PDB file of C-alpha atoms in Angstrom:
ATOM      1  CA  UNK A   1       0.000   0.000   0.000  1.00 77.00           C
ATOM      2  CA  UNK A   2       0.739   3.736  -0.737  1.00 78.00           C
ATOM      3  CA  UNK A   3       2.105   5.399   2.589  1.00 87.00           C
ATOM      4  CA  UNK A   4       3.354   9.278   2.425  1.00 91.00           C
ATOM      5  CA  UNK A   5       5.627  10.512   5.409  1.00 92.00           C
ATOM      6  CA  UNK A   6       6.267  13.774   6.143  1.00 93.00           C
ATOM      7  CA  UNK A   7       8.866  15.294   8.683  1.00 91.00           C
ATOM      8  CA  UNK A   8       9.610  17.137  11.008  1.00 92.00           C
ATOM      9  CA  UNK A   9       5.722  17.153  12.984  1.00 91.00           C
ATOM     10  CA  UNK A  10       6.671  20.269  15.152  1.00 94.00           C
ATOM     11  CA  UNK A  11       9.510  22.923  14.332  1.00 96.00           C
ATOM     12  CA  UNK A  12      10.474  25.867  16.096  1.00 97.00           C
ATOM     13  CA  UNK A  13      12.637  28.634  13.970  1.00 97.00           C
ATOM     14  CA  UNK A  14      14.071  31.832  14.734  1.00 97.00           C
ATOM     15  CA  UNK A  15      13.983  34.570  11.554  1.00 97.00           C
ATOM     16  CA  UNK A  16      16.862  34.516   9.118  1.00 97.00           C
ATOM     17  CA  UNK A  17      17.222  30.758   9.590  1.00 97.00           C
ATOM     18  CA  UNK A  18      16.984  28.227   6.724  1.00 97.00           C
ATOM     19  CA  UNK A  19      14.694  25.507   6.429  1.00 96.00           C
ATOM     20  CA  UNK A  20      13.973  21.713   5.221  1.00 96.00           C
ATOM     21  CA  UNK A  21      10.880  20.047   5.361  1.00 96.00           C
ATOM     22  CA  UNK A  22      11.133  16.638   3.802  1.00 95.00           C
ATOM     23  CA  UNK A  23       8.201  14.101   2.233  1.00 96.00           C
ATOM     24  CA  UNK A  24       8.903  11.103   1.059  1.00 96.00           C
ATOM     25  CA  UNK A  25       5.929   8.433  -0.534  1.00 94.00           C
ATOM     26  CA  UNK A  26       6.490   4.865  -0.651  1.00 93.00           C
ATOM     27  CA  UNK A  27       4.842   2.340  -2.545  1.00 90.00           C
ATOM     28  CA  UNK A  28       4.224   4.217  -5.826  1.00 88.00           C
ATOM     29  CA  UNK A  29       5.970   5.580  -8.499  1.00 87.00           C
ATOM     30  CA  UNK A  30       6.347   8.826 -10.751  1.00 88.00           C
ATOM     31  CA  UNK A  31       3.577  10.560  -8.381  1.00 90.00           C
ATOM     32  CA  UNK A  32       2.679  13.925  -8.351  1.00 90.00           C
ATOM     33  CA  UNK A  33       3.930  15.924  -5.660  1.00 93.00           C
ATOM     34  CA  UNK A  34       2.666  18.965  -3.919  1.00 93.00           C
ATOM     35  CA  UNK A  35       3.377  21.578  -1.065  1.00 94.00           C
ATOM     36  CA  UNK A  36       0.225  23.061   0.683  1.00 93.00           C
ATOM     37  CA  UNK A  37       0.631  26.014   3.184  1.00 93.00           C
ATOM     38  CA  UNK A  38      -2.337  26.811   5.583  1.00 87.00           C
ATOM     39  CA  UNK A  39      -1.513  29.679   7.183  1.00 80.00           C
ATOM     40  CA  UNK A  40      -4.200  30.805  10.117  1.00 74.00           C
ATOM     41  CA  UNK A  41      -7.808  32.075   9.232  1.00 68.00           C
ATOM     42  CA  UNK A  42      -6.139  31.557   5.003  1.00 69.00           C
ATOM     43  CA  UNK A  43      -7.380  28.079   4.327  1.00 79.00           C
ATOM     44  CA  UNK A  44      -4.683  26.261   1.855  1.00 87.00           C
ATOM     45  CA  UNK A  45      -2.509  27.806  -0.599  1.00 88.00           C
ATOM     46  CA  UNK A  46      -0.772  25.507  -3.271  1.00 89.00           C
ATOM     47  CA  UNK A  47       2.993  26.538  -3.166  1.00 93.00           C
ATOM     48  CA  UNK A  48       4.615  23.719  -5.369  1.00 93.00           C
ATOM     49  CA  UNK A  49       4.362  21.195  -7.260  1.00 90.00           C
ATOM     50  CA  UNK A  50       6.539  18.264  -9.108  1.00 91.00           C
ATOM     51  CA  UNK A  51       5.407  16.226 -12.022  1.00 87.00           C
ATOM     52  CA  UNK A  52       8.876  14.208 -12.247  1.00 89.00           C
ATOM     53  CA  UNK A  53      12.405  14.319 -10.875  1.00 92.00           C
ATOM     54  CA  UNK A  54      13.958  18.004 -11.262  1.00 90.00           C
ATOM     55  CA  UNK A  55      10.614  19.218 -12.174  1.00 90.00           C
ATOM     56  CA  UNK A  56       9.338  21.635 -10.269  1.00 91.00           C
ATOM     57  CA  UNK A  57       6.352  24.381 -10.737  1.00 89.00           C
ATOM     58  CA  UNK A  58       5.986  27.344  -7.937  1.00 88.00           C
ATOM     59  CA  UNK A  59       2.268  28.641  -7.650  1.00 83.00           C
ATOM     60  CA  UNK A  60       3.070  31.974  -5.161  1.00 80.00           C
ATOM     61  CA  UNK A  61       6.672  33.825  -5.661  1.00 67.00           C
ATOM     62  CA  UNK A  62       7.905  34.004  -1.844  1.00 78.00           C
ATOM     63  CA  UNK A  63      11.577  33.327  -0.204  1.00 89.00           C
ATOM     64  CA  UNK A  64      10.278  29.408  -0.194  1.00 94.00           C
ATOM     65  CA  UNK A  65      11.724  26.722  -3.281  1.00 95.00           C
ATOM     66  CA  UNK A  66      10.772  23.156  -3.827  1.00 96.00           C
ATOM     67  CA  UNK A  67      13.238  20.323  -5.260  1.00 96.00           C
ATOM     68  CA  UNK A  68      13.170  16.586  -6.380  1.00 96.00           C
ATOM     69  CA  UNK A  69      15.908  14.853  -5.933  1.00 95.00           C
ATOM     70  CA  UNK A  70      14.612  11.635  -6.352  1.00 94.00           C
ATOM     71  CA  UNK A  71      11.082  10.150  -7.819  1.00 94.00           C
ATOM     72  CA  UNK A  72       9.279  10.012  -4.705  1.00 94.00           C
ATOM     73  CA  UNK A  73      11.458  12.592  -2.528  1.00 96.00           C
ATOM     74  CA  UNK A  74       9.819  16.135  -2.103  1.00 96.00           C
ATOM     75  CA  UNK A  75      11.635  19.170   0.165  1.00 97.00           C
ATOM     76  CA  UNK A  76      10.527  22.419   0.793  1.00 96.00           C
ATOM     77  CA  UNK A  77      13.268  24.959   1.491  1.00 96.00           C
ATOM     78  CA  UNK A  78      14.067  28.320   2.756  1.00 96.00           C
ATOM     79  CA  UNK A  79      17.453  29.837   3.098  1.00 95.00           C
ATOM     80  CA  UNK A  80      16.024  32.673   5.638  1.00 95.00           C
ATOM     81  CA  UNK A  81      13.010  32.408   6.692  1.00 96.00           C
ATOM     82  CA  UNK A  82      10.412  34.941   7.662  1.00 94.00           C
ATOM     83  CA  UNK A  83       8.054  35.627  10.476  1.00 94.00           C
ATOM     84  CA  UNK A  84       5.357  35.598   7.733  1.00 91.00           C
ATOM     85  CA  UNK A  85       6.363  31.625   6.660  1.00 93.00           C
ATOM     86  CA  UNK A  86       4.815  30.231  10.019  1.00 93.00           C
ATOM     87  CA  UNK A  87       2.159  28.034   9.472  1.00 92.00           C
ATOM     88  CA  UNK A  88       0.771  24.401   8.585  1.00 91.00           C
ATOM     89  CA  UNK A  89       2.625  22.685   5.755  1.00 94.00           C
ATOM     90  CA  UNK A  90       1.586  20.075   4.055  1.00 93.00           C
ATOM     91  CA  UNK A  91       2.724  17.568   1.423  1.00 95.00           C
ATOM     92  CA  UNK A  92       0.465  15.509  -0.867  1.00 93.00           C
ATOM     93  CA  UNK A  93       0.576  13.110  -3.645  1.00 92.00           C
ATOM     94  CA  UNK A  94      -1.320  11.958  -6.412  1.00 87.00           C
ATOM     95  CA  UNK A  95      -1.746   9.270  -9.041  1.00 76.00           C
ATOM     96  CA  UNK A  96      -1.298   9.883 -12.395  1.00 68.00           C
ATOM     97  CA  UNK A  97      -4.431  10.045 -14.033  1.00 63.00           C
ATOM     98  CA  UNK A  98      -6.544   9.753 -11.007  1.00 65.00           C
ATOM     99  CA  UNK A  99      -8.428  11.918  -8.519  1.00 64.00           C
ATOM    100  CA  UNK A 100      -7.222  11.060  -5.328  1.00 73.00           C
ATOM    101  CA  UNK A 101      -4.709  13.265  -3.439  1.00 84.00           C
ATOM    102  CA  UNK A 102      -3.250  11.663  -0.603  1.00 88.00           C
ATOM    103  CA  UNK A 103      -1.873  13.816   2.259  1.00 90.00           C
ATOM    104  CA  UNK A 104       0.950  14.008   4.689  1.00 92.00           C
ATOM    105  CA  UNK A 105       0.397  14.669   8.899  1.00 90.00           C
ATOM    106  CA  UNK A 106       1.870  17.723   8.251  1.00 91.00           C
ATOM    107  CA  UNK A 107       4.596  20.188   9.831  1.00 94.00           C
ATOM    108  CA  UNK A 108       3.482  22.850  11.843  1.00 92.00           C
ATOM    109  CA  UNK A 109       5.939  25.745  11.546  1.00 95.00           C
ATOM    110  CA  UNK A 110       6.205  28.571  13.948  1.00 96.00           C
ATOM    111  CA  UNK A 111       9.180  31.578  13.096  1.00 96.00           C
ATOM    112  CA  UNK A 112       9.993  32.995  16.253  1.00 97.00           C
TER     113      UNK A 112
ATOM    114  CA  UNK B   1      -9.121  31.216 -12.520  1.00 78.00           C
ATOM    115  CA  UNK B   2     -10.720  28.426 -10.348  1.00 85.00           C
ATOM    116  CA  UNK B   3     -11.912  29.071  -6.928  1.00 90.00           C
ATOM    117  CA  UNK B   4     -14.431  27.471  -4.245  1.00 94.00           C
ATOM    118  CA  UNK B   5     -16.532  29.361  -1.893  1.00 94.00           C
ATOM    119  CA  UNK B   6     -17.676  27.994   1.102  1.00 93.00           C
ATOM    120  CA  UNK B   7     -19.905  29.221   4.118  1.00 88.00           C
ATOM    121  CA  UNK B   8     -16.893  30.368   6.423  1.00 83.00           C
ATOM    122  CA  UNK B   9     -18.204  29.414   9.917  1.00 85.00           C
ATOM    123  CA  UNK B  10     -17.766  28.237  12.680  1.00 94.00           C
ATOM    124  CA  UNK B  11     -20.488  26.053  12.671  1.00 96.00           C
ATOM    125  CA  UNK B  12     -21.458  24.787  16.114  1.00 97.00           C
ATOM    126  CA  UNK B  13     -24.534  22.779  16.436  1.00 97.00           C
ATOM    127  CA  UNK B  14     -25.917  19.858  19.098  1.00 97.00           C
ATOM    128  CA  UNK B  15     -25.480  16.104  18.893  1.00 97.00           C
ATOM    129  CA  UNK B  16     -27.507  14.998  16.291  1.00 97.00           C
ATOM    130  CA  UNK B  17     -29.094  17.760  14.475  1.00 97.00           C
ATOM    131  CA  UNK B  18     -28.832  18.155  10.613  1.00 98.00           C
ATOM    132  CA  UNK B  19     -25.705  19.626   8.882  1.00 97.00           C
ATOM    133  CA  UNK B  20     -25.159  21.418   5.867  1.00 97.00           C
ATOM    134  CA  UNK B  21     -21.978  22.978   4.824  1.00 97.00           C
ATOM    135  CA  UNK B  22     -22.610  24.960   1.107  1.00 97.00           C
ATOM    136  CA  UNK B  23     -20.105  25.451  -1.148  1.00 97.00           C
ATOM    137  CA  UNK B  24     -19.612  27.020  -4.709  1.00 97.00           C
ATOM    138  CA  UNK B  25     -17.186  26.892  -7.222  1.00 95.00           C
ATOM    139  CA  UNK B  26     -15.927  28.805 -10.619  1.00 94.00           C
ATOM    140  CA  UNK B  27     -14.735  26.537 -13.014  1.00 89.00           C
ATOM    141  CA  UNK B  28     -13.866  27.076 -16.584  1.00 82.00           C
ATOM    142  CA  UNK B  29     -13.981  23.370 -17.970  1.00 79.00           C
ATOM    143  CA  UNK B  30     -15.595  20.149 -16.155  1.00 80.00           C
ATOM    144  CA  UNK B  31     -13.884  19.991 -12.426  1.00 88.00           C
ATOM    145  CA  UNK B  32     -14.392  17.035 -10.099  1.00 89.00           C
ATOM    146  CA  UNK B  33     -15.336  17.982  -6.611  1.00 93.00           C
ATOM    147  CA  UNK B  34     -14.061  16.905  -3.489  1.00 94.00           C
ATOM    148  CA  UNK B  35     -14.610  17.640   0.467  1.00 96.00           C
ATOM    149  CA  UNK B  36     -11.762  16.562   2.623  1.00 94.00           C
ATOM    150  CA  UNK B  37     -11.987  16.445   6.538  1.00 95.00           C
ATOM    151  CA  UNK B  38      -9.087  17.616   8.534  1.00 91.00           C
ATOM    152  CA  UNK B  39      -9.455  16.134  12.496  1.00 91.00           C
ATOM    153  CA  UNK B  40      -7.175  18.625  15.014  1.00 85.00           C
ATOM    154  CA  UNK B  41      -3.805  18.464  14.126  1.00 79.00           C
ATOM    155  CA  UNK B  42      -4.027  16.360  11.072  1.00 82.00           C
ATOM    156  CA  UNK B  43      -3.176  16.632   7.760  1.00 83.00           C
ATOM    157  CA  UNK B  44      -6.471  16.286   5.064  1.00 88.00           C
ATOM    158  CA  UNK B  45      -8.471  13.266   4.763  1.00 90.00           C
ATOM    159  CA  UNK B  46     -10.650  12.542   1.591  1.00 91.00           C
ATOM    160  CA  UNK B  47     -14.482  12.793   2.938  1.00 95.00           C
ATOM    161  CA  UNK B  48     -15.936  12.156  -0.491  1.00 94.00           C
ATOM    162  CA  UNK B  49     -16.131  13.058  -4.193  1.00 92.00           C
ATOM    163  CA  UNK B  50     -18.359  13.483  -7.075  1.00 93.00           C
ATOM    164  CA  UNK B  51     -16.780  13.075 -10.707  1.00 89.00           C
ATOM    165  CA  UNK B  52     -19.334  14.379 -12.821  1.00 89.00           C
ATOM    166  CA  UNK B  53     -22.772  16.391 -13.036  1.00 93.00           C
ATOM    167  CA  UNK B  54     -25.822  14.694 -10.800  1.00 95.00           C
ATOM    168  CA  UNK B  55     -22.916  12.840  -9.202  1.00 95.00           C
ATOM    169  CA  UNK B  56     -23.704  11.680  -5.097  1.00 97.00           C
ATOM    170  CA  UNK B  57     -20.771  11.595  -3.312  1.00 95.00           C
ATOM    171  CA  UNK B  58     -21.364   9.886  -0.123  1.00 96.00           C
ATOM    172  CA  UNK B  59     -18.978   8.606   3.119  1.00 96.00           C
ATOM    173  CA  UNK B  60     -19.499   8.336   6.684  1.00 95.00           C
ATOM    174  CA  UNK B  61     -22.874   9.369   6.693  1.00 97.00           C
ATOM    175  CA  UNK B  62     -21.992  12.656   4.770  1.00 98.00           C
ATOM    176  CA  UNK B  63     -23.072  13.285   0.594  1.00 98.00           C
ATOM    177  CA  UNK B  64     -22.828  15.756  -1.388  1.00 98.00           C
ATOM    178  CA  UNK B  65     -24.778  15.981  -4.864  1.00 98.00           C
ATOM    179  CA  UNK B  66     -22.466  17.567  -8.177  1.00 97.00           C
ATOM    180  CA  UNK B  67     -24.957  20.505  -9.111  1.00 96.00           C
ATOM    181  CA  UNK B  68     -23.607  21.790 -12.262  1.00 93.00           C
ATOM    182  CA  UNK B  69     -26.998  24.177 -12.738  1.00 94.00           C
ATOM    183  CA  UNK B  70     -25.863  25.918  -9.587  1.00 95.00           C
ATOM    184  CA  UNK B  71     -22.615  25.248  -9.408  1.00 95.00           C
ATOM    185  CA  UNK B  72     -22.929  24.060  -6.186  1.00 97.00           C
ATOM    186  CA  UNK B  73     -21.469  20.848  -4.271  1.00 97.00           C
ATOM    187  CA  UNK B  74     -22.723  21.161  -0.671  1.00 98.00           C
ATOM    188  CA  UNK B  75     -22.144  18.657   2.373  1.00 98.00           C
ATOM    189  CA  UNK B  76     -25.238  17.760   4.294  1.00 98.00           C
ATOM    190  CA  UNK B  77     -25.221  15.105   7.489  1.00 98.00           C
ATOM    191  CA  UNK B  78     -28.785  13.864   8.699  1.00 97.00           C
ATOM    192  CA  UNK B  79     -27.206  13.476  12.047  1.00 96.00           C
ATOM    193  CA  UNK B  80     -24.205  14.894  13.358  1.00 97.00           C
ATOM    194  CA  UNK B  81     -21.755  13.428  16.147  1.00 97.00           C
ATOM    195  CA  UNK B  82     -19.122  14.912  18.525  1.00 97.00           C
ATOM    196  CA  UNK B  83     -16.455  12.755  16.737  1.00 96.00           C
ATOM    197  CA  UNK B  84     -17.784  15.087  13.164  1.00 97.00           C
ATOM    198  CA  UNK B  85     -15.670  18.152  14.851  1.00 97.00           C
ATOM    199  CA  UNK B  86     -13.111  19.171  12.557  1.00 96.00           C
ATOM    200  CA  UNK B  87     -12.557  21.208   9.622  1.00 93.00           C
ATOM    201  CA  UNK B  88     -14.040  20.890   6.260  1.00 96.00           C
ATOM    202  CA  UNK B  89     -12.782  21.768   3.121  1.00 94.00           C
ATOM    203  CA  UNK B  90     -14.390  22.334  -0.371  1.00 95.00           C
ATOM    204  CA  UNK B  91     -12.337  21.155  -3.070  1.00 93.00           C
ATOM    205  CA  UNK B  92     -11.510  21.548  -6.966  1.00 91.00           C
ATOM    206  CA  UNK B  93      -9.450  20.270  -9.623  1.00 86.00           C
ATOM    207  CA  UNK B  94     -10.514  20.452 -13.731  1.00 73.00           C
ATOM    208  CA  UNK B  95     -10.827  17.985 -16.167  1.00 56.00           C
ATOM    209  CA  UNK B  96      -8.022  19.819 -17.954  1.00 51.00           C
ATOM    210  CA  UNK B  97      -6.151  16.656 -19.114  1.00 54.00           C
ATOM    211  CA  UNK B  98      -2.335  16.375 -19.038  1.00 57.00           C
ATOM    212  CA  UNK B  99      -0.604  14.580 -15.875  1.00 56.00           C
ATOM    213  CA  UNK B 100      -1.397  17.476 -13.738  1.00 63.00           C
ATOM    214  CA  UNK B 101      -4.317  17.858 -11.406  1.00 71.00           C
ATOM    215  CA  UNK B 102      -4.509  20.942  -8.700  1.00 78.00           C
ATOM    216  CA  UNK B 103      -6.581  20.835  -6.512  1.00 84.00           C
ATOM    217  CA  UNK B 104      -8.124  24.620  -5.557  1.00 88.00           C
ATOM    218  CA  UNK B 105      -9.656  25.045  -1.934  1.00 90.00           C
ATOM    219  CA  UNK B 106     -12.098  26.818  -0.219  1.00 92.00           C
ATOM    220  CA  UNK B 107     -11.349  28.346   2.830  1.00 90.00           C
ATOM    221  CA  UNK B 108     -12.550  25.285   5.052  1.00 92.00           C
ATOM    222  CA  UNK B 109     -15.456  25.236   7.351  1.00 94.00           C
ATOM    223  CA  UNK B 110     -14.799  24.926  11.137  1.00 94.00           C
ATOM    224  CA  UNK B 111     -17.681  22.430  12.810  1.00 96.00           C
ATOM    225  CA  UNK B 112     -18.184  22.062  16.518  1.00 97.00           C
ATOM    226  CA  UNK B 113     -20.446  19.465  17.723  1.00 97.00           C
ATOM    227  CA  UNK B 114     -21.594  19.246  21.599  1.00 96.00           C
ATOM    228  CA  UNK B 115     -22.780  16.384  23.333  1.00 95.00           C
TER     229      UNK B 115
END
């Protein structure tokens, strides 16, 4: 079966500090990959997404980027991050072809 | 563009009394829709989803109906429990072919349910 980890669950970051959020998905391969960001009171906001390795699209021009290392490897990175990047990030993946988006437990992110 | 519209809450309502959540969308071709659930501190959970025009979507006691005449896809629960709580989320993606899908959400819906 199709599992999706994402990691840290919790992170704590002072401002001007970089960042890397990891997902990984096992059990499938050449999925599509996505970033969501729910910041408070926002609801979600797609940041990034990855239709293959080195292929990556970025919906909202901010100090964030997105890379793909590998097929089912997705990280989210900052090199200095801002008060304004706290929030509730979440990787999901989907199927090509299909409807279902599977997602992560999500990082919660506060910049201190 | 895409976009979803739905009531913005909070809801609050008893144990056992009737739910309904609306929701809208703007869609330029032929979108799926989808609600997803999202328990506290959880990541989204796929509630249900409707494929086509006339389409029920139905899980858990929750449906939704695809209403293409009113654009409309809203969630309705005959009886609600205390486990429903959460937040609920309208969802979008088009019909637009290619191996991409993006999903566009509403805002989310927060429901409280008391015993």
């Amino acid at each position: 079966s199709q599992t999706i980890h994402q990691w840290p669950a919790t992170l704590v970051q002072p401002v001007g500090s970089p960042l890397s959020l990891e997902c990984t998905v096992e059990g499938t391969s050449n999925p599509n990959l996505y970033w969501y960001r729910q910041a408070a009171g926002r609801g979600l906001q797609l940041l990034f997404y990855s239709v293959g390795i080195g292929q990556i699209s970025s919906e909202v021009p901010q100090n964030l980027s997105a890379s793909r290392p590998q097929d089912r490897q997705f990280i989210l990175s900052s090199k200095k991050l801002l008060l304004s990047d706290s929030g509730f990030y979440l990787c999901a993946w989907m199927k090509r072809d299909s409807w279902g988006y599977t997602f992560g437990s999500g990082t919660r992110l506060t910049v201190v | 563009g895409n976009s979803v519209t739905q009531m913005e809450g909070p809801v609050t309502l008893s144990e056992e009394a009737f739910l309904t959540i609306n929701c809208t969308y703007t869609a330029t071709g032929y979108p799926s829709l989808f609600w997803y659930v999202q328990y506290p501190g959880e990541g989204l959970q796929l509630l249900l989803k409707a494929t086509k025009a006339d389409d029920k979507g139905s899980n858990k006691g929750f449906e939704a109906t695809y209403r293409k005449e009113t654009t409309s896809f809203h969630l309705e629960k005959g009886s609600v429990q205390v486990s429903d709580s959460a937040v609920y989320f309208c969802a979008l993606t088009e019909n637009s072919g290619g191996s991409n899908y993006k999903l566009t959400f509403g805002k989310g819906t927060l429901l409280t349910v008391n015993p």
